[in-house]
PDB file of C-alpha atoms in Angstrom:
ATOM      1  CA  UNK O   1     -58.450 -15.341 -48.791  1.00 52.00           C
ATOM      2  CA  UNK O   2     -61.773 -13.605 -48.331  1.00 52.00           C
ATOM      3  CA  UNK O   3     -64.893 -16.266 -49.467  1.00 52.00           C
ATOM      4  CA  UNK O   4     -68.507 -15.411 -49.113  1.00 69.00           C
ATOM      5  CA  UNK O   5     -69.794 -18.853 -50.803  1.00 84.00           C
ATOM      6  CA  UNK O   6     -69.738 -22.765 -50.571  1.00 94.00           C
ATOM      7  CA  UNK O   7     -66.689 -24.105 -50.533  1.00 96.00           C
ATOM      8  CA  UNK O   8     -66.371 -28.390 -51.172  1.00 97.00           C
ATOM      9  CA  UNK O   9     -62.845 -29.744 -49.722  1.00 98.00           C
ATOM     10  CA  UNK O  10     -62.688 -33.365 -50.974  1.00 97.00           C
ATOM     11  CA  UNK O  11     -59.297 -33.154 -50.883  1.00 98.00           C
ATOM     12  CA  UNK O  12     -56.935 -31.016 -48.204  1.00 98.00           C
ATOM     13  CA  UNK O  13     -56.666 -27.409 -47.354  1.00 98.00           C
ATOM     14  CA  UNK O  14     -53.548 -26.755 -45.460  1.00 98.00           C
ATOM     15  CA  UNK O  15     -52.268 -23.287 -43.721  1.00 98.00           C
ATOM     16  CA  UNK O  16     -47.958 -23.464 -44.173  1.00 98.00           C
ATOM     17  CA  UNK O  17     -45.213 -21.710 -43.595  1.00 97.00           C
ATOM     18  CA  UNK O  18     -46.663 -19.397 -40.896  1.00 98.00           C
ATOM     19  CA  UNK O  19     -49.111 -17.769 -43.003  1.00 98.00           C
ATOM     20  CA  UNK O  20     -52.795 -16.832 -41.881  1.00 98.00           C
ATOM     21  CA  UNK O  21     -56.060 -17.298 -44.048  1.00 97.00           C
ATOM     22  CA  UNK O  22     -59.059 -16.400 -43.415  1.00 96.00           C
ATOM     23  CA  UNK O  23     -62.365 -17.564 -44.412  1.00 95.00           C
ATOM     24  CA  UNK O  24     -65.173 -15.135 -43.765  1.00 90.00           C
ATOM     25  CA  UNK O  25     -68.864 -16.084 -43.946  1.00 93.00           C
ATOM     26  CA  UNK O  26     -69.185 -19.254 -45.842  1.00 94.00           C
ATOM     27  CA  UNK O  27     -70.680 -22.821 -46.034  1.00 96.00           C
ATOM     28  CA  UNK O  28     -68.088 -25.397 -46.105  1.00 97.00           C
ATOM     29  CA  UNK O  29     -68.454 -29.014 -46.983  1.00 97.00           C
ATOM     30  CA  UNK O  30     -65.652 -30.993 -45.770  1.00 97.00           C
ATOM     31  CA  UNK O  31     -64.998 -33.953 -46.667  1.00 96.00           C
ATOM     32  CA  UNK O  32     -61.025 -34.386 -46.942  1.00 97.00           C
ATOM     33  CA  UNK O  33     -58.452 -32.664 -44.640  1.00 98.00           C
ATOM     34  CA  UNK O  34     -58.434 -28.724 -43.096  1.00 98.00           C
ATOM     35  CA  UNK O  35     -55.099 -28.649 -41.431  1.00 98.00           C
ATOM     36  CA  UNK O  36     -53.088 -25.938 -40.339  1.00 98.00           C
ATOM     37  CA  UNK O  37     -49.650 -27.067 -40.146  1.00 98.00           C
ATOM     38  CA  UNK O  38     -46.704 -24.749 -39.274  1.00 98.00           C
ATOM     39  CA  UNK O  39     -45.467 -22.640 -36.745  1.00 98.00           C
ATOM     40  CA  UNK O  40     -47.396 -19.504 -36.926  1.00 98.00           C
ATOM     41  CA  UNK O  41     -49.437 -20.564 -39.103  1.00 98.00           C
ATOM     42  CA  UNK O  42     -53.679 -19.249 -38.613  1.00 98.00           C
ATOM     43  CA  UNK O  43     -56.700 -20.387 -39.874  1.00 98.00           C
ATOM     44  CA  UNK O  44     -59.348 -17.901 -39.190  1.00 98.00           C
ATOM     45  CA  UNK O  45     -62.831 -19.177 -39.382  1.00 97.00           C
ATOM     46  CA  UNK O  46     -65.301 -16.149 -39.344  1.00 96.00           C
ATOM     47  CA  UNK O  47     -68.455 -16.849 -38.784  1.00 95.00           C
ATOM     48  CA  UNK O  48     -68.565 -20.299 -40.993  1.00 96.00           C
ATOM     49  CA  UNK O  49     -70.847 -23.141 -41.265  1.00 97.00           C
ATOM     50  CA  UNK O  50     -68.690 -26.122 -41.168  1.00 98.00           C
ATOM     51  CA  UNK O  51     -70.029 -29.422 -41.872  1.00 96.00           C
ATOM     52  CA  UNK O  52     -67.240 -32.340 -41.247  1.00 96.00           C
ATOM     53  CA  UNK O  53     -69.570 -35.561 -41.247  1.00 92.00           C
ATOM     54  CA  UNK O  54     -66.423 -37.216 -43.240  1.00 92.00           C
ATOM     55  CA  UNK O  55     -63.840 -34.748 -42.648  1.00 96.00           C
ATOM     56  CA  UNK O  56     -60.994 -34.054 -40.582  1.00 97.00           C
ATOM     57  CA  UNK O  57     -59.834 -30.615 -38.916  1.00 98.00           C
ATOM     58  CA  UNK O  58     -56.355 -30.698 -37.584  1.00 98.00           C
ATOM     59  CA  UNK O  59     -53.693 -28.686 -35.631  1.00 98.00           C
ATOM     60  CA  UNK O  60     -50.600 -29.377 -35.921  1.00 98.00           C
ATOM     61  CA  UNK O  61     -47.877 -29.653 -32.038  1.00 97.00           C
ATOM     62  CA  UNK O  62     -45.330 -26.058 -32.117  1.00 97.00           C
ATOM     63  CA  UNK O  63     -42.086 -27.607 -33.611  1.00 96.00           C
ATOM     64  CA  UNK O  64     -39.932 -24.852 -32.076  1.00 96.00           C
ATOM     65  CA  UNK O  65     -40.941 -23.623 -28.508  1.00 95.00           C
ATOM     66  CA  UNK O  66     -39.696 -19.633 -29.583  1.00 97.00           C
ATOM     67  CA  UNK O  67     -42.896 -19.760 -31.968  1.00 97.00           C
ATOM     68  CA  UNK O  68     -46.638 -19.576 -31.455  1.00 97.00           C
ATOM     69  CA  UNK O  69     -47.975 -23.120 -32.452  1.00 98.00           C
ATOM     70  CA  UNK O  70     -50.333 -23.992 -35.390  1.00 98.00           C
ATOM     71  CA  UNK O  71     -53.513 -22.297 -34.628  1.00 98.00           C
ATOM     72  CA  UNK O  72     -57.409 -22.621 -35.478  1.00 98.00           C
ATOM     73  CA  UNK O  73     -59.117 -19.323 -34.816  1.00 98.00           C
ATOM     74  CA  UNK O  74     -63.207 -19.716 -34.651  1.00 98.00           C
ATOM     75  CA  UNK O  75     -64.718 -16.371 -34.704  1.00 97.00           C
ATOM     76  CA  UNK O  76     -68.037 -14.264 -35.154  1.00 94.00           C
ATOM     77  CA  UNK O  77     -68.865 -10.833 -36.148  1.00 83.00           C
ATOM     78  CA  UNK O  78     -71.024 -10.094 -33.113  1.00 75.00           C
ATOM     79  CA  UNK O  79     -72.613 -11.098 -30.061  1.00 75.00           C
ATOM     80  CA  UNK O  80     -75.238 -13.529 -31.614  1.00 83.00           C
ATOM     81  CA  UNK O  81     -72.344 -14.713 -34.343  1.00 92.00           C
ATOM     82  CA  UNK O  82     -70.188 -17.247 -34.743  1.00 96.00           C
ATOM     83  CA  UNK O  83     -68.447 -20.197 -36.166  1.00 97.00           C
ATOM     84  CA  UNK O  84     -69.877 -23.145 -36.222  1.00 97.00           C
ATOM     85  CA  UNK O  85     -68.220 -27.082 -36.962  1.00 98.00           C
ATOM     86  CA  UNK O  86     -70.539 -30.201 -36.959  1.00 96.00           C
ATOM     87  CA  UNK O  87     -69.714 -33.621 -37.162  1.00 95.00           C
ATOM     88  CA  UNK O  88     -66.489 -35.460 -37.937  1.00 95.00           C
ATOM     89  CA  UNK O  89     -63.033 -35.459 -36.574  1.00 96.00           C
ATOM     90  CA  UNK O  90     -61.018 -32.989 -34.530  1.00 97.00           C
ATOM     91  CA  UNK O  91     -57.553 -33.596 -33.689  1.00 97.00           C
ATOM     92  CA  UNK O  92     -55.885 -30.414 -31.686  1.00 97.00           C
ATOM     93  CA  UNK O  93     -52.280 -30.710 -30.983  1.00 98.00           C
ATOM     94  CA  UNK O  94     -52.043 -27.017 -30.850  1.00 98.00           C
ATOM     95  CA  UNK O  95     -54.188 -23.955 -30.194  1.00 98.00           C
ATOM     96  CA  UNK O  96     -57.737 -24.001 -30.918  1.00 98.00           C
ATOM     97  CA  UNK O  97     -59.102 -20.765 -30.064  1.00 98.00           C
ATOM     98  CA  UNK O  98     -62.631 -18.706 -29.846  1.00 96.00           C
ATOM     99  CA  UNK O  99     -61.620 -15.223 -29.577  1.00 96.00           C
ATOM    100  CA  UNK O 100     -65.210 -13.645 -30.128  1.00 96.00           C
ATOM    101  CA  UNK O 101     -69.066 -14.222 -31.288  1.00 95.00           C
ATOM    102  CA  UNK O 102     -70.985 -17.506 -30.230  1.00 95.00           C
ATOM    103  CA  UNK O 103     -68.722 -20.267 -31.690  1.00 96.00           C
ATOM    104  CA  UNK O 104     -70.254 -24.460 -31.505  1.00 96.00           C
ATOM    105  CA  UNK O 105     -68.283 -27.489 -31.971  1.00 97.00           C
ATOM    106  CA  UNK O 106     -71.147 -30.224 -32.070  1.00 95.00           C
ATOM    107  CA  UNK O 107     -71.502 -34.045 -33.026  1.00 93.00           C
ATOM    108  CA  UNK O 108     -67.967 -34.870 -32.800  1.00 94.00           C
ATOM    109  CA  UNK O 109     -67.141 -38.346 -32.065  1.00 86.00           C
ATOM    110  CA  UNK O 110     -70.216 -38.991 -30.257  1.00 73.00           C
ATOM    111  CA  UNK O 111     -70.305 -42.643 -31.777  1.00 59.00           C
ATOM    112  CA  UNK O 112     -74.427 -42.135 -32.150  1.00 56.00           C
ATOM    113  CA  UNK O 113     -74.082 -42.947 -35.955  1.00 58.00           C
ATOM    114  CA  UNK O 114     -72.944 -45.737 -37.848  1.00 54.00           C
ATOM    115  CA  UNK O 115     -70.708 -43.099 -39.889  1.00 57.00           C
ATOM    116  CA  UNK O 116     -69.460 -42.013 -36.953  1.00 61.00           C
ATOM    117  CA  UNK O 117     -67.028 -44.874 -36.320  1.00 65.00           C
ATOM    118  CA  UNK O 118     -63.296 -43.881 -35.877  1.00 80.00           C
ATOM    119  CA  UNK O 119     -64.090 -40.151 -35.238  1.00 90.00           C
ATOM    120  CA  UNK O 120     -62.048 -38.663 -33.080  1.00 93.00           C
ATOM    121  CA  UNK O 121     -62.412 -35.179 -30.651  1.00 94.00           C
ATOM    122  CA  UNK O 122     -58.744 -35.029 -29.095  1.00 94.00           C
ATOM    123  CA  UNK O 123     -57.041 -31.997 -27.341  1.00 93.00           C
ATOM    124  CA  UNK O 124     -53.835 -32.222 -26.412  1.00 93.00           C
ATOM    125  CA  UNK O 125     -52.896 -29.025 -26.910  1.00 94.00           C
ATOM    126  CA  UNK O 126     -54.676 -25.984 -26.120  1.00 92.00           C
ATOM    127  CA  UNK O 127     -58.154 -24.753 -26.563  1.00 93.00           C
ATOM    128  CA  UNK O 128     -58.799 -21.424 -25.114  1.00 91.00           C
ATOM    129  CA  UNK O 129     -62.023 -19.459 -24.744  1.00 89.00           C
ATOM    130  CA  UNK O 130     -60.838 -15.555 -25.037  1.00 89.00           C
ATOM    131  CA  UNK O 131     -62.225 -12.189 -24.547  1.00 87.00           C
ATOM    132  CA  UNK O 132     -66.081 -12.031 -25.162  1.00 87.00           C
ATOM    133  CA  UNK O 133     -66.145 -15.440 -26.991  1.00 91.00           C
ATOM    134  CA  UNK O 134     -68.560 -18.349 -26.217  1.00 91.00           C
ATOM    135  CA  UNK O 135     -67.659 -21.744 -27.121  1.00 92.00           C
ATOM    136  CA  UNK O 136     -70.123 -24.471 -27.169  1.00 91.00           C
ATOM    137  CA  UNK O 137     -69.842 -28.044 -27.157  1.00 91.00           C
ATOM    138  CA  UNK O 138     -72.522 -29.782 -27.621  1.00 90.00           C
ATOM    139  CA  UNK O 139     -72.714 -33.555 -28.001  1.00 89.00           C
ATOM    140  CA  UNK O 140     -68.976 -34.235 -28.329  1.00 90.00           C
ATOM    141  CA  UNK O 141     -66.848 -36.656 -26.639  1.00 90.00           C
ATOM    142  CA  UNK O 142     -63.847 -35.005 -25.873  1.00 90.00           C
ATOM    143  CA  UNK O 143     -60.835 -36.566 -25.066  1.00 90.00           C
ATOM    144  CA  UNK O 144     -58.489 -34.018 -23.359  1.00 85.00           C
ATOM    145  CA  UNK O 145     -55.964 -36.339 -21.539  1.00 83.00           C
ATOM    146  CA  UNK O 146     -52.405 -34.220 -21.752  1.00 83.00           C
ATOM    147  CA  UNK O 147     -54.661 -31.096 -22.966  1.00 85.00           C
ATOM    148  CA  UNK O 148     -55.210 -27.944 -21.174  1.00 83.00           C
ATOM    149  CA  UNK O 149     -58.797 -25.680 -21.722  1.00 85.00           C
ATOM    150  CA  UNK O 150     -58.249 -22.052 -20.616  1.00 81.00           C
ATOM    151  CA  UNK O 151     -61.508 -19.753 -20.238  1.00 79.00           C
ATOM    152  CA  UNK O 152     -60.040 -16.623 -20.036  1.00 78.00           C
ATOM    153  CA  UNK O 153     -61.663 -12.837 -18.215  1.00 71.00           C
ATOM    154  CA  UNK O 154     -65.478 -12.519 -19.902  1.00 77.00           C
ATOM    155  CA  UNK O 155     -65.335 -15.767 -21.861  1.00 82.00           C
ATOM    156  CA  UNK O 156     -67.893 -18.523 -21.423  1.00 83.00           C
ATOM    157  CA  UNK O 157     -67.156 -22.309 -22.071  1.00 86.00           C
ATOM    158  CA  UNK O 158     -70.812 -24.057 -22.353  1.00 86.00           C
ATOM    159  CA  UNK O 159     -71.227 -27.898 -22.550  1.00 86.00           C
ATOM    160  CA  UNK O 160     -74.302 -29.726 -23.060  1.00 83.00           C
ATOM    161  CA  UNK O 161     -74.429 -33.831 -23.327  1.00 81.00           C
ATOM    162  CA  UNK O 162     -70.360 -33.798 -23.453  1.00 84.00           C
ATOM    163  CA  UNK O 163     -68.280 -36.252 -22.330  1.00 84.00           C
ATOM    164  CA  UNK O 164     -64.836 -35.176 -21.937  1.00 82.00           C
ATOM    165  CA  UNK O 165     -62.071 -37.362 -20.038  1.00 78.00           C
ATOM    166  CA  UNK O 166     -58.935 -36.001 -18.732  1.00 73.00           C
ATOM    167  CA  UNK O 167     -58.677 -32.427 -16.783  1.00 67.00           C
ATOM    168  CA  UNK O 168     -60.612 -29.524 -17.237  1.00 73.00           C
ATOM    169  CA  UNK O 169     -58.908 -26.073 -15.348  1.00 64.00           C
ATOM    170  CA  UNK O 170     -60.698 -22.561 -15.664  1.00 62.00           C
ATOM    171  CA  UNK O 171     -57.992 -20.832 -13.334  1.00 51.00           C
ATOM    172  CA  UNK O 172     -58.582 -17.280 -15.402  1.00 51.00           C
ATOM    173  CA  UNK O 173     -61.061 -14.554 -14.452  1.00 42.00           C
ATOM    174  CA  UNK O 174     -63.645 -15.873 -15.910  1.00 47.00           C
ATOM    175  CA  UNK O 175     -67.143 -15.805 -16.572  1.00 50.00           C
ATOM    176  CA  UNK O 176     -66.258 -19.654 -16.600  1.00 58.00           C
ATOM    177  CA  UNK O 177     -68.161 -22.819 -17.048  1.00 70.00           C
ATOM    178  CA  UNK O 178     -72.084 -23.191 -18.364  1.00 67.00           C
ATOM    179  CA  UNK O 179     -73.588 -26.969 -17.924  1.00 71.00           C
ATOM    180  CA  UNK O 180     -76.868 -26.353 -19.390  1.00 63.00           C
ATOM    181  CA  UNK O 181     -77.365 -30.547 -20.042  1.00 62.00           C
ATOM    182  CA  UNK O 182     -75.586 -34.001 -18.477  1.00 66.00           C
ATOM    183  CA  UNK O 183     -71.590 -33.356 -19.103  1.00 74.00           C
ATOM    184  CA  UNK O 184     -69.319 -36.003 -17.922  1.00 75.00           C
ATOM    185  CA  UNK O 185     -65.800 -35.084 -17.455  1.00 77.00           C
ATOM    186  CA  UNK O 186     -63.594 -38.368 -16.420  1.00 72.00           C
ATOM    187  CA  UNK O 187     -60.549 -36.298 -14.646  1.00 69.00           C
ATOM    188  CA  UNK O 188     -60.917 -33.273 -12.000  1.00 68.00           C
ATOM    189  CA  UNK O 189     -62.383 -29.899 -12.364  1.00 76.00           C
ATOM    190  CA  UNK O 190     -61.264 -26.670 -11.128  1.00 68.00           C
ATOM    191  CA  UNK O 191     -62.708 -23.325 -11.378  1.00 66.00           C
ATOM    192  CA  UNK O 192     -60.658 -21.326  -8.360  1.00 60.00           C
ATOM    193  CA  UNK O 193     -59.822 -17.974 -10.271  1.00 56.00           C
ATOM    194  CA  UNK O 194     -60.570 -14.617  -9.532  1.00 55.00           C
ATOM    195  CA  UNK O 195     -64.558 -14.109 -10.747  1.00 55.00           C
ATOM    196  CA  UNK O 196     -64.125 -17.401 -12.159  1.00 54.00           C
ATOM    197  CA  UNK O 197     -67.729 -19.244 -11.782  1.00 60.00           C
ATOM    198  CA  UNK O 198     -70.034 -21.983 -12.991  1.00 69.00           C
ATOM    199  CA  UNK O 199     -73.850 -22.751 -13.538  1.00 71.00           C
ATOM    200  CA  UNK O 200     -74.737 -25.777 -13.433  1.00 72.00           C
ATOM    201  CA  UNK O 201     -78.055 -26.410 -14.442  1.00 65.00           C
ATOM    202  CA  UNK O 202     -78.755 -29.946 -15.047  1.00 65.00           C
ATOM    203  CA  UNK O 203     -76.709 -32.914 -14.456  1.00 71.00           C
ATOM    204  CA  UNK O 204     -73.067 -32.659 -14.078  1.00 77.00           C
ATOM    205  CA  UNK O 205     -70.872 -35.763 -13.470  1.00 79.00           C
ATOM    206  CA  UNK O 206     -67.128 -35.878 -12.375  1.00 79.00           C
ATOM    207  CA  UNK O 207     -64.658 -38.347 -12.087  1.00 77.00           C
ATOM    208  CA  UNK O 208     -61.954 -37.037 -10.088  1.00 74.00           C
ATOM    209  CA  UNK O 209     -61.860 -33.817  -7.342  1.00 76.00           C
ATOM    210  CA  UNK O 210     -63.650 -30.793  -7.918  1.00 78.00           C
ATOM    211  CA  UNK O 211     -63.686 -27.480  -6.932  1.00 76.00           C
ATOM    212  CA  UNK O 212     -65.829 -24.820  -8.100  1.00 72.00           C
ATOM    213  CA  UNK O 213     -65.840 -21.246  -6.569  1.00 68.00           C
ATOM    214  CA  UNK O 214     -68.894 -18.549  -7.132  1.00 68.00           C
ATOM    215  CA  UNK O 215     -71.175 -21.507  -7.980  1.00 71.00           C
ATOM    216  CA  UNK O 216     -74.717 -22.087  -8.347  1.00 72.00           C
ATOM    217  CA  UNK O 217     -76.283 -25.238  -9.157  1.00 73.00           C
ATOM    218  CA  UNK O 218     -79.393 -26.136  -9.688  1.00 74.00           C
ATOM    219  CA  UNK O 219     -79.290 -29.435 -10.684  1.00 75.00           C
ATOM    220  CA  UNK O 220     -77.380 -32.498 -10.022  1.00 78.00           C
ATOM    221  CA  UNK O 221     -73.458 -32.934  -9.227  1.00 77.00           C
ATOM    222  CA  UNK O 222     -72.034 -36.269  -8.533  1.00 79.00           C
ATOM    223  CA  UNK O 223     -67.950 -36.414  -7.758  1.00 79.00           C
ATOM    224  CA  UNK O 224     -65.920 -39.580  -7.208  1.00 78.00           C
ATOM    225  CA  UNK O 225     -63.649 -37.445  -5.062  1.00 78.00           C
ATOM    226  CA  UNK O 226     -63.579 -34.487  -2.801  1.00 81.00           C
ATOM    227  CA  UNK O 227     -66.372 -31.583  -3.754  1.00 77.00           C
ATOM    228  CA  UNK O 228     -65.897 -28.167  -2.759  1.00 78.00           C
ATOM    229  CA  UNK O 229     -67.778 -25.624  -3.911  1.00 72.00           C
ATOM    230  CA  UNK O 230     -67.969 -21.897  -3.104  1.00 66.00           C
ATOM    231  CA  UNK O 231     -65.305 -22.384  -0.241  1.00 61.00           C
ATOM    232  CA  UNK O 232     -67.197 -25.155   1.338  1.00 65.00           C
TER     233      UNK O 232
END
């Protein structure tokens, strides 16, 4: 499916039976379910604005380990484009994926908001940052206990005002990890892989060990455990 309009889901939109859609530049209002629910089964998001202030996007867990799991593909046409999902719930128990243009994830479960109450931001799956892609959050709380985050050779994973508990691993070539504003991640970090590299600009806080290699920081860093960074 091809869409270059406003699209209202009061109800559910579902990806089955390992089929792909794809919805290319559009508004979307969602207020009922986007789920993609099968093995092999892709929802491409092309440079959309999704807004999810009542809504729910979810991936479903791989039911057979010989298939590619339920997938959410965020995407943009360029290098200044993207996909963009505000607000709500996000429940990944599969892949969620930015595979290229500036993709944002913002406002989810951040609890500011009376209408906020019982959103949820959960990965425990896999969210991977691929290629060229960016992926932002900004102002989430993520909870990624049992979840993996992969920011693969030229990607970029940016977080500003995010708190995230469980793990976070960049262990690809990787441009890696951006802290542009106060992120709070409750488990370790580690950014050892080849190239692999953060900037921390303002304000990172972590709960567990943490080891960052071709670093530079320019604002704060405070670890409960063991710091190393750039080997030392």
């Amino acid at each position: 499916m091809h869409l270059n309009r406003v699209i209202t889901n009061a109800g559910a939109i579902e990806v089955l039976g390992g089929s792909t859609l794809t919805i290319d530049p559009s508004t979307i209002d969602n207020d009922g379910t986007i789920a993609v629910v099968d093995d092999n089964s892709i929802l491409v998001l092309d440079t959309d604005e999704v807004t999810n202030t009542n809504g729910t996007i979810r991936v479903d867990a791989v039911d057979n380990l010989a298939n590619t799991a339920p997938t959410l593909n965020l995407q943009g046409n360029s290098a200044i484009t993207g996909t963009t999902i505000d607000d709500g719930t996000i429940i990944n128990h599969g892949i969620l994926e930015a595979t290229s243009g500036i993709n944002i994830i913002k406002n989810v479960a951040t609890g500011s908001n009376p209408s906020d109450a019982g959103e949820q931001f959960i990965n425990d799956g896999t969210i991977a940052v691929k290629f060229t892609a960016t992926l932002t959050l900004d102002t989430d709380v993520l909870d990624n206990a049992g979840g993996t985050i992969n920011v693969h050779s030229n990607a970029t994973l940016n977080l500003n005002a995010v708190t995230m508990a469980g793990t976070l691993f960049l262990n690809d070539p990787s441009l890696g990890l951006q802290v542009a504003n106060n992120a709070i991640i409750g488990g370790q970090l580690q950014s050892t892989g080849i190239g692999s590299g953060a900037t921390i600009q303002n304000n990172l806080t972590v709960g567990g060990n943490t080891t960052l290699a071709n670093t530079s920081v320019t604002g704060t860093v405070i670890v409960t455990g063991t710091l190393n960074v750039n080997g030392n």
